[in-house]
């Protein structure tokens, strides 16, 4: 179509331009061409309560977590005779080792065990009746004995914030008694398994040299329970009690060790601000609260709910413990947990935390380089 050269439409008007003179005003409109510098912030250290979480993982890690499939439960692959128990050793030294581990049946079965423990307490209070076998009772008794050791070992004089040297005395006593602890509940035909079980157990309560504790040590405790499950010492019907009796007692012990001997968090901030020391109680605790009629993720901000129900729900007990040991605004010292409180339901919280555990704990070389492999947890 030819253009209409006879059209009466006027040409577009020339844009209006501001012309500035040296006086800082526009010669056309008389308006200012510069604005004064705003006054300085009277409180430069102030952080808004809903500020973005400062300890979030890098954006690419968040994307990886979002795209990661939710880990699924697996039945334990039992270890069958003949047994060839051995002192477990470290195998992970690089990212390629991590990749090999994560593609192995060993990793899938271990993570599936964690998911099974989580599912065993779904919608259950800690006080709900559950099957408690003889081995489970013996393990709880062992942990109670270790709690008593703390009361029997006085603090050493110190001036530093972290690391009371008396912890080394406690750790040495625990390590010396570890094998006899195992023999309390292992059947006779599995007594030789102590050579493999003891290293997982003794590395579940922190490092005696550094006097620290973190999610790697917590993972060792889960690995020790996984070994017992592979050996048939604990069975699937014990899973609920492994969380509501054994893990609860383990958490009680670790909090006592952390507060008494001032264990340093292993790593900078645990897992980017979720908690300085723990991860698994948040997984198990969020599962407990799935489909709860009244308590939602945002309920962690309700002090009455925390006070009245923290003894029944692991997630709430973790929140109330953090609020006791950390001062200040919750969103500032625990930004990740504050962000999670905005998730609409506990099912999403639980599935998200399982994915985070896989990516931020089991796939991190600095954590997993200390993980042990032998004949029960095999390097494949």
Short mmCIF file of C-alpha atoms in Angstrom, two decimals:
data_model
loop_
_atom_site.label_atom_id
_atom_site.label_comp_id
_atom_site.label_asym_id
_atom_site.label_seq_id
_atom_site.Cartn_x
_atom_site.Cartn_y
_atom_site.Cartn_z
CA UNK A 1 0.00 0.00 0.00
CA UNK A 2 1.39 3.36 -1.07
CA UNK A 3 1.80 6.03 1.61
CA UNK A 4 -0.65 8.96 1.50
CA UNK A 5 1.56 11.93 0.73
CA UNK A 6 -1.44 14.29 0.86
CA UNK A 7 -2.44 13.37 4.38
CA UNK A 8 -3.24 16.36 6.56
CA UNK A 9 -1.85 14.66 9.69
CA UNK A 10 0.64 17.09 11.25
CA UNK A 11 4.21 15.96 11.75
CA UNK A 12 5.07 14.75 15.22
CA UNK A 13 5.92 17.54 17.60
CA UNK A 14 9.50 18.12 18.60
CA UNK A 15 10.20 16.65 22.03
CA UNK A 16 10.54 19.17 24.86
CA UNK A 17 14.12 19.36 26.09
CA UNK A 18 15.30 20.68 29.42
CA UNK A 19 18.17 23.14 29.15
CA UNK A 20 20.35 23.48 32.20
CA UNK A 21 22.28 26.53 33.25
CA UNK A 22 24.98 26.76 35.84
CA UNK A 23 22.50 27.71 38.57
CA UNK A 24 21.02 24.18 38.83
CA UNK A 25 17.64 25.15 37.31
CA UNK A 26 16.04 24.36 33.97
CA UNK A 27 15.87 27.47 31.70
CA UNK A 28 12.62 26.15 30.12
CA UNK A 29 10.59 25.10 33.15
CA UNK A 30 12.48 26.63 36.04
CA UNK A 31 12.56 23.26 37.88
CA UNK A 32 15.58 21.94 39.77
CA UNK A 33 18.11 19.85 37.85
CA UNK A 34 19.65 18.32 40.99
CA UNK A 35 18.28 17.22 44.33
CA UNK A 36 19.98 17.45 47.69
CA UNK A 37 21.70 14.35 49.12
CA UNK A 38 19.33 12.55 51.53
CA UNK A 39 20.26 12.78 55.21
CA UNK A 40 22.33 9.90 56.63
CA UNK A 41 20.50 6.88 58.07
CA UNK A 42 20.15 7.51 61.83
CA UNK A 43 20.41 3.76 62.48
CA UNK A 44 22.68 2.21 59.83
CA UNK A 45 22.75 -1.19 61.58
CA UNK A 46 18.98 -1.65 61.45
CA UNK A 47 17.80 -4.68 59.46
CA UNK A 48 14.09 -4.87 58.58
CA UNK A 49 12.34 -7.81 60.19
CA UNK A 50 11.31 -9.22 56.83
CA UNK A 51 14.67 -8.60 55.19
CA UNK A 52 15.82 -11.33 52.80
CA UNK A 53 17.52 -14.20 54.61
CA UNK A 54 21.20 -13.35 54.84
CA UNK A 55 22.30 -16.97 55.12
CA UNK A 56 20.38 -18.38 52.18
CA UNK A 57 22.35 -20.66 49.89
CA UNK A 58 23.50 -19.15 46.59
CA UNK A 59 20.81 -18.68 43.98
CA UNK A 60 22.06 -21.61 41.92
CA UNK A 61 21.83 -23.88 45.00
CA UNK A 62 18.25 -22.77 45.62
CA UNK A 63 17.45 -23.62 42.02
CA UNK A 64 19.04 -27.06 42.43
CA UNK A 65 16.98 -27.68 45.59
CA UNK A 66 13.75 -26.62 43.87
CA UNK A 67 14.39 -28.94 40.92
CA UNK A 68 15.50 -31.89 43.05
CA UNK A 69 12.87 -34.65 43.30
CA UNK A 70 11.56 -35.25 46.83
CA UNK A 71 13.48 -38.22 48.31
CA UNK A 72 11.31 -41.31 48.80
CA UNK A 73 11.34 -43.93 51.56
CA UNK A 74 13.02 -47.26 50.93
CA UNK A 75 12.97 -50.59 52.67
CA UNK A 76 16.31 -51.42 54.24
CA UNK A 77 18.52 -53.78 52.27
CA UNK A 78 19.46 -56.35 54.96
CA UNK A 79 23.05 -57.47 55.37
CA UNK A 80 23.26 -61.25 55.10
CA UNK A 81 25.95 -63.72 56.30
CA UNK A 82 28.74 -64.42 55.91
CA UNK A 83 29.74 -61.13 57.56
CA UNK A 84 33.11 -59.50 56.97
CA UNK A 85 33.12 -56.67 59.48
CA UNK A 86 35.98 -54.20 59.18
CA UNK A 87 37.12 -50.87 60.55
CA UNK A 88 35.28 -48.30 58.38
CA UNK A 89 37.33 -45.71 56.51
CA UNK A 90 36.85 -42.38 54.75
CA UNK A 91 36.37 -42.51 50.98
CA UNK A 92 35.05 -39.07 50.00
CA UNK A 93 37.74 -36.53 49.11
CA UNK A 94 36.37 -34.62 46.12
CA UNK A 95 33.20 -33.65 44.29
CA UNK A 96 33.63 -36.60 41.93
CA UNK A 97 33.56 -38.89 44.99
CA UNK A 98 30.33 -37.20 46.10
CA UNK A 99 28.85 -37.78 42.65
CA UNK A 100 29.84 -41.46 42.81
CA UNK A 101 28.31 -41.81 46.27
CA UNK A 102 25.04 -40.19 45.23
CA UNK A 103 24.62 -42.47 42.25
CA UNK A 104 25.10 -45.56 44.41
CA UNK A 105 22.45 -47.87 45.94
CA UNK A 106 24.13 -47.18 49.32
CA UNK A 107 23.23 -43.49 49.24
CA UNK A 108 19.70 -44.11 47.96
CA UNK A 109 19.03 -46.68 50.68
CA UNK A 110 20.50 -44.53 53.47
CA UNK A 111 18.48 -41.47 52.41
CA UNK A 112 15.42 -43.71 52.03
CA UNK A 113 15.97 -44.79 55.64
CA UNK A 114 15.90 -41.12 56.76
CA UNK A 115 12.64 -40.63 54.85
CA UNK A 116 11.18 -43.78 56.45
CA UNK A 117 12.02 -42.45 59.92
CA UNK A 118 10.33 -39.19 59.00
CA UNK A 119 7.21 -40.97 57.74
CA UNK A 120 7.04 -43.14 60.87
CA UNK A 121 6.18 -40.11 63.03
CA UNK A 122 3.89 -38.41 60.53
CA UNK A 123 0.98 -36.80 62.42
CA UNK A 124 2.18 -38.36 65.71
CA UNK A 125 2.99 -36.66 68.99
CA UNK A 126 6.15 -37.75 70.78
CA UNK A 127 4.08 -39.21 73.62
CA UNK A 128 1.93 -41.35 71.33
CA UNK A 129 2.19 -45.07 72.18
CA UNK A 130 4.59 -46.99 69.97
CA UNK A 131 6.40 -50.31 69.83
CA UNK A 132 9.54 -50.18 72.00
CA UNK A 133 11.76 -53.22 71.54
CA UNK A 134 14.48 -54.41 73.89
CA UNK A 135 17.31 -52.99 71.71
CA UNK A 136 15.56 -49.61 71.54
CA UNK A 137 15.20 -49.52 75.33
CA UNK A 138 18.89 -50.41 75.68
CA UNK A 139 19.95 -47.61 73.31
CA UNK A 140 17.86 -45.07 75.24
CA UNK A 141 19.52 -46.29 78.44
CA UNK A 142 22.98 -45.85 76.88
CA UNK A 143 22.16 -42.26 75.92
CA UNK A 144 20.84 -41.58 79.42
CA UNK A 145 24.14 -42.88 80.82
CA UNK A 146 26.02 -40.44 78.58
CA UNK A 147 23.84 -37.62 79.90
CA UNK A 148 24.81 -38.65 83.43
CA UNK A 149 28.49 -38.49 82.44
CA UNK A 150 28.06 -34.77 81.74
CA UNK A 151 26.87 -34.19 85.30
CA UNK A 152 29.83 -36.17 86.66
CA UNK A 153 32.55 -34.30 84.73
CA UNK A 154 33.07 -30.74 86.05
CA UNK A 155 33.86 -27.85 83.75
CA UNK A 156 37.47 -26.80 83.27
CA UNK A 157 38.35 -23.13 83.91
CA UNK A 158 38.27 -21.21 80.65
CA UNK A 159 38.07 -17.72 79.23
CA UNK A 160 37.23 -18.50 75.60
CA UNK A 161 33.66 -18.45 74.34
CA UNK A 162 33.74 -21.94 72.85
CA UNK A 163 35.31 -25.26 73.72
CA UNK A 164 35.52 -26.18 77.38
CA UNK A 165 38.34 -28.70 77.67
CA UNK A 166 36.28 -30.90 80.01
CA UNK A 167 34.42 -32.06 76.89
CA UNK A 168 37.52 -34.05 75.93
CA UNK A 169 37.27 -35.93 79.22
CA UNK A 170 33.61 -36.69 78.50
CA UNK A 171 34.42 -37.78 74.94
CA UNK A 172 37.26 -40.04 76.09
CA UNK A 173 35.02 -41.72 78.67
CA UNK A 174 32.27 -42.22 76.07
CA UNK A 175 34.76 -43.69 73.59
CA UNK A 176 36.24 -46.08 76.15
CA UNK A 177 32.78 -47.41 77.03
CA UNK A 178 31.42 -47.50 73.47
CA UNK A 179 32.12 -51.16 72.77
CA UNK A 180 30.56 -52.32 76.05
CA UNK A 181 27.52 -50.18 75.20
CA UNK A 182 27.11 -52.04 71.88
CA UNK A 183 27.39 -55.44 73.57
CA UNK A 184 24.37 -54.58 75.74
CA UNK A 185 21.98 -55.04 72.83
CA UNK A 186 23.86 -56.86 70.04
CA UNK A 187 23.05 -60.57 69.74
CA UNK A 188 26.01 -62.89 70.27
CA UNK A 189 26.47 -63.63 66.57
CA UNK A 190 26.93 -59.88 65.92
CA UNK A 191 29.44 -59.09 68.68
CA UNK A 192 32.20 -58.89 66.07
CA UNK A 193 30.28 -56.00 64.42
CA UNK A 194 31.53 -53.62 67.12
CA UNK A 195 34.71 -53.00 65.09
CA UNK A 196 32.47 -51.34 62.49
CA UNK A 197 29.72 -49.89 64.68
CA UNK A 198 31.86 -48.15 67.30
CA UNK A 199 33.47 -45.57 64.93
CA UNK A 200 30.04 -44.34 63.77
CA UNK A 201 28.86 -44.13 67.37
CA UNK A 202 31.88 -42.29 68.77
CA UNK A 203 31.77 -39.77 65.91
CA UNK A 204 28.10 -38.98 66.59
CA UNK A 205 28.70 -36.59 69.49
CA UNK A 206 31.20 -34.08 68.13
CA UNK A 207 34.95 -33.84 67.58
CA UNK A 208 37.15 -33.99 70.68
CA UNK A 209 40.10 -32.18 69.08
CA UNK A 210 38.15 -29.21 67.74
CA UNK A 211 35.47 -29.42 70.46
CA UNK A 212 32.77 -28.83 67.87
CA UNK A 213 29.60 -30.43 66.58
CA UNK A 214 27.55 -30.14 63.41
CA UNK A 215 25.29 -31.85 60.90
CA UNK A 216 28.05 -34.28 59.91
CA UNK A 217 28.13 -35.71 63.42
CA UNK A 218 24.34 -35.86 63.47
CA UNK A 219 24.47 -37.75 60.15
CA UNK A 220 26.88 -40.24 61.74
CA UNK A 221 24.29 -40.98 64.42
CA UNK A 222 21.70 -41.61 61.69
CA UNK A 223 24.28 -43.84 59.94
CA UNK A 224 24.81 -45.79 63.17
CA UNK A 225 21.05 -46.40 63.41
CA UNK A 226 21.04 -47.38 59.72
CA UNK A 227 23.79 -49.95 60.43
CA UNK A 228 21.69 -51.42 63.23
CA UNK A 229 18.73 -51.61 60.84
CA UNK A 230 20.81 -53.38 58.16
CA UNK A 231 21.97 -55.89 60.77
CA UNK A 232 18.36 -56.52 61.83
CA UNK A 233 18.98 -55.28 65.39
CA UNK A 234 16.21 -52.72 64.90
CA UNK A 235 13.33 -53.37 62.54
CA UNK A 236 10.75 -51.34 60.66
CA UNK A 237 8.29 -51.56 63.55
CA UNK A 238 10.92 -49.79 65.68
CA UNK A 239 11.15 -46.73 63.45
CA UNK A 240 8.64 -44.59 65.33
CA UNK A 241 10.46 -45.32 68.60
CA UNK A 242 13.82 -44.60 66.94
CA UNK A 243 12.57 -41.03 66.45
CA UNK A 244 10.25 -40.44 69.43
CA UNK A 245 12.42 -42.25 72.00
CA UNK A 246 16.00 -42.69 70.72
CA UNK A 247 16.48 -39.54 68.66
CA UNK A 248 14.69 -37.41 71.24
CA UNK A 249 17.09 -38.71 73.91
CA UNK A 250 20.04 -38.11 71.57
CA UNK A 251 18.87 -34.52 71.05
CA UNK A 252 18.57 -34.06 74.82
CA UNK A 253 22.16 -35.27 75.21
CA UNK A 254 23.49 -33.05 72.43
CA UNK A 255 21.80 -29.94 73.79
CA UNK A 256 23.31 -30.67 77.19
CA UNK A 257 26.76 -31.09 75.64
CA UNK A 258 26.37 -27.95 73.53
CA UNK A 259 25.31 -25.74 76.41
CA UNK A 260 27.53 -27.26 79.11
CA UNK A 261 30.81 -27.55 77.22
CA UNK A 262 30.12 -24.74 74.72
CA UNK A 263 30.69 -26.86 71.62
CA UNK A 264 31.55 -24.74 68.62
CA UNK A 265 29.24 -25.14 65.60
CA UNK A 266 31.12 -27.19 62.99
CA UNK A 267 31.16 -24.91 59.96
CA UNK A 268 30.20 -21.26 59.77
CA UNK A 269 26.45 -21.37 60.46
CA UNK A 270 25.39 -24.99 60.34
CA UNK A 271 23.40 -25.22 57.12
CA UNK A 272 23.14 -21.59 56.01
CA UNK A 273 21.25 -20.48 59.07
CA UNK A 274 18.72 -23.28 59.52
CA UNK A 275 20.33 -24.15 62.85
CA UNK A 276 23.87 -23.97 64.22
CA UNK A 277 24.01 -27.69 65.01
CA UNK A 278 21.06 -29.78 63.77
CA UNK A 279 19.00 -30.62 60.70
CA UNK A 280 17.21 -33.95 61.25
CA UNK A 281 14.87 -32.83 64.08
CA UNK A 282 13.39 -30.26 61.71
CA UNK A 283 12.68 -33.01 59.17
CA UNK A 284 11.14 -35.34 61.76
CA UNK A 285 9.35 -32.49 63.51
CA UNK A 286 7.75 -31.12 60.35
CA UNK A 287 6.46 -34.62 59.57
CA UNK A 288 4.85 -34.79 63.01
CA UNK A 289 2.87 -31.65 62.24
CA UNK A 290 1.55 -32.68 58.81
CA UNK A 291 -2.25 -32.30 58.68
CA UNK A 292 -2.41 -30.77 62.17
CA UNK A 293 -5.76 -29.03 62.55
CA UNK A 294 -4.50 -25.88 64.21
CA UNK A 295 -0.73 -25.54 64.02
CA UNK A 296 0.66 -24.15 60.79
CA UNK A 297 4.26 -23.22 59.91
CA UNK A 298 3.55 -19.63 60.98
CA UNK A 299 2.61 -20.93 64.45
CA UNK A 300 6.29 -20.88 65.45
CA UNK A 301 5.78 -17.17 66.14
CA UNK A 302 3.08 -17.89 68.72
CA UNK A 303 4.75 -18.06 72.14
CA UNK A 304 1.77 -19.81 73.76
CA UNK A 305 1.91 -22.62 71.20
CA UNK A 306 5.66 -23.02 71.68
CA UNK A 307 5.38 -23.19 75.46
CA UNK A 308 2.46 -25.61 75.48
CA UNK A 309 3.44 -28.01 72.69
CA UNK A 310 7.25 -28.00 72.39
CA UNK A 311 7.42 -31.14 74.55
CA UNK A 312 5.30 -33.01 71.97
CA UNK A 313 6.70 -31.75 68.66
CA UNK A 314 10.38 -31.77 67.73
CA UNK A 315 10.11 -28.81 65.37
CA UNK A 316 8.65 -26.61 68.08
CA UNK A 317 11.20 -27.79 70.63
CA UNK A 318 13.98 -26.77 68.23
CA UNK A 319 12.45 -23.31 67.80
CA UNK A 320 12.04 -22.74 71.53
CA UNK A 321 15.62 -23.90 72.17
CA UNK A 322 16.96 -21.50 69.55
CA UNK A 323 14.99 -18.64 71.10
CA UNK A 324 16.48 -19.44 74.50
CA UNK A 325 20.11 -19.54 73.38
CA UNK A 326 19.97 -16.71 70.83
CA UNK A 327 19.02 -13.14 71.62
CA UNK A 328 17.45 -10.57 69.36
CA UNK A 329 14.87 -10.63 66.58
CA UNK A 330 14.14 -14.16 65.38
CA UNK A 331 14.16 -13.16 61.71
CA UNK A 332 17.67 -11.77 62.10
CA UNK A 333 19.37 -14.67 63.90
CA UNK A 334 17.33 -17.42 62.18
CA UNK A 335 16.31 -16.02 58.78
CA UNK A 336 15.89 -19.38 57.07
CA UNK A 337 13.49 -20.66 59.73
CA UNK A 338 11.65 -17.36 59.56
CA UNK A 339 11.28 -17.73 55.79
CA UNK A 340 10.07 -21.32 56.17
CA UNK A 341 7.32 -20.11 58.52
CA UNK A 342 5.72 -18.50 55.47
CA UNK A 343 5.27 -21.85 53.69
CA UNK A 344 1.54 -22.70 53.56
CA UNK A 345 1.61 -26.23 55.05
CA UNK A 346 3.84 -28.73 56.83
CA UNK A 347 3.82 -31.19 53.96
CA UNK A 348 5.65 -28.66 51.80
CA UNK A 349 8.01 -27.85 54.67
CA UNK A 350 8.85 -31.53 55.15
CA UNK A 351 9.45 -32.28 51.47
CA UNK A 352 11.53 -29.11 51.10
CA UNK A 353 13.69 -29.98 54.11
CA UNK A 354 14.30 -33.51 52.79
CA UNK A 355 15.54 -32.04 49.51
CA UNK A 356 17.70 -29.52 51.39
CA UNK A 357 19.21 -32.29 53.51
CA UNK A 358 20.18 -34.22 50.41
CA UNK A 359 21.74 -31.19 48.70
CA UNK A 360 23.15 -29.20 51.60
CA UNK A 361 24.39 -32.05 53.82
CA UNK A 362 24.80 -35.30 51.89
CA UNK A 363 26.24 -33.58 48.81
CA UNK A 364 28.73 -31.31 50.57
CA UNK A 365 32.37 -32.44 50.53
CA UNK A 366 33.35 -30.57 53.76
CA UNK A 367 30.67 -32.55 55.62
CA UNK A 368 30.78 -35.92 53.87
CA UNK A 369 34.58 -36.16 53.74
CA UNK A 370 34.35 -37.48 57.31
CA UNK A 371 31.69 -40.10 56.47
CA UNK A 372 32.76 -43.72 56.96
CA UNK A 373 32.39 -46.76 54.73
CA UNK A 374 32.86 -50.44 55.54
CA UNK A 375 31.00 -53.70 54.96
CA UNK A 376 27.66 -52.39 56.29
CA UNK A 377 27.64 -48.98 54.58
CA UNK A 378 29.53 -49.91 51.45
CA UNK A 379 31.50 -47.73 49.08
CA UNK A 380 30.12 -48.61 45.65
#
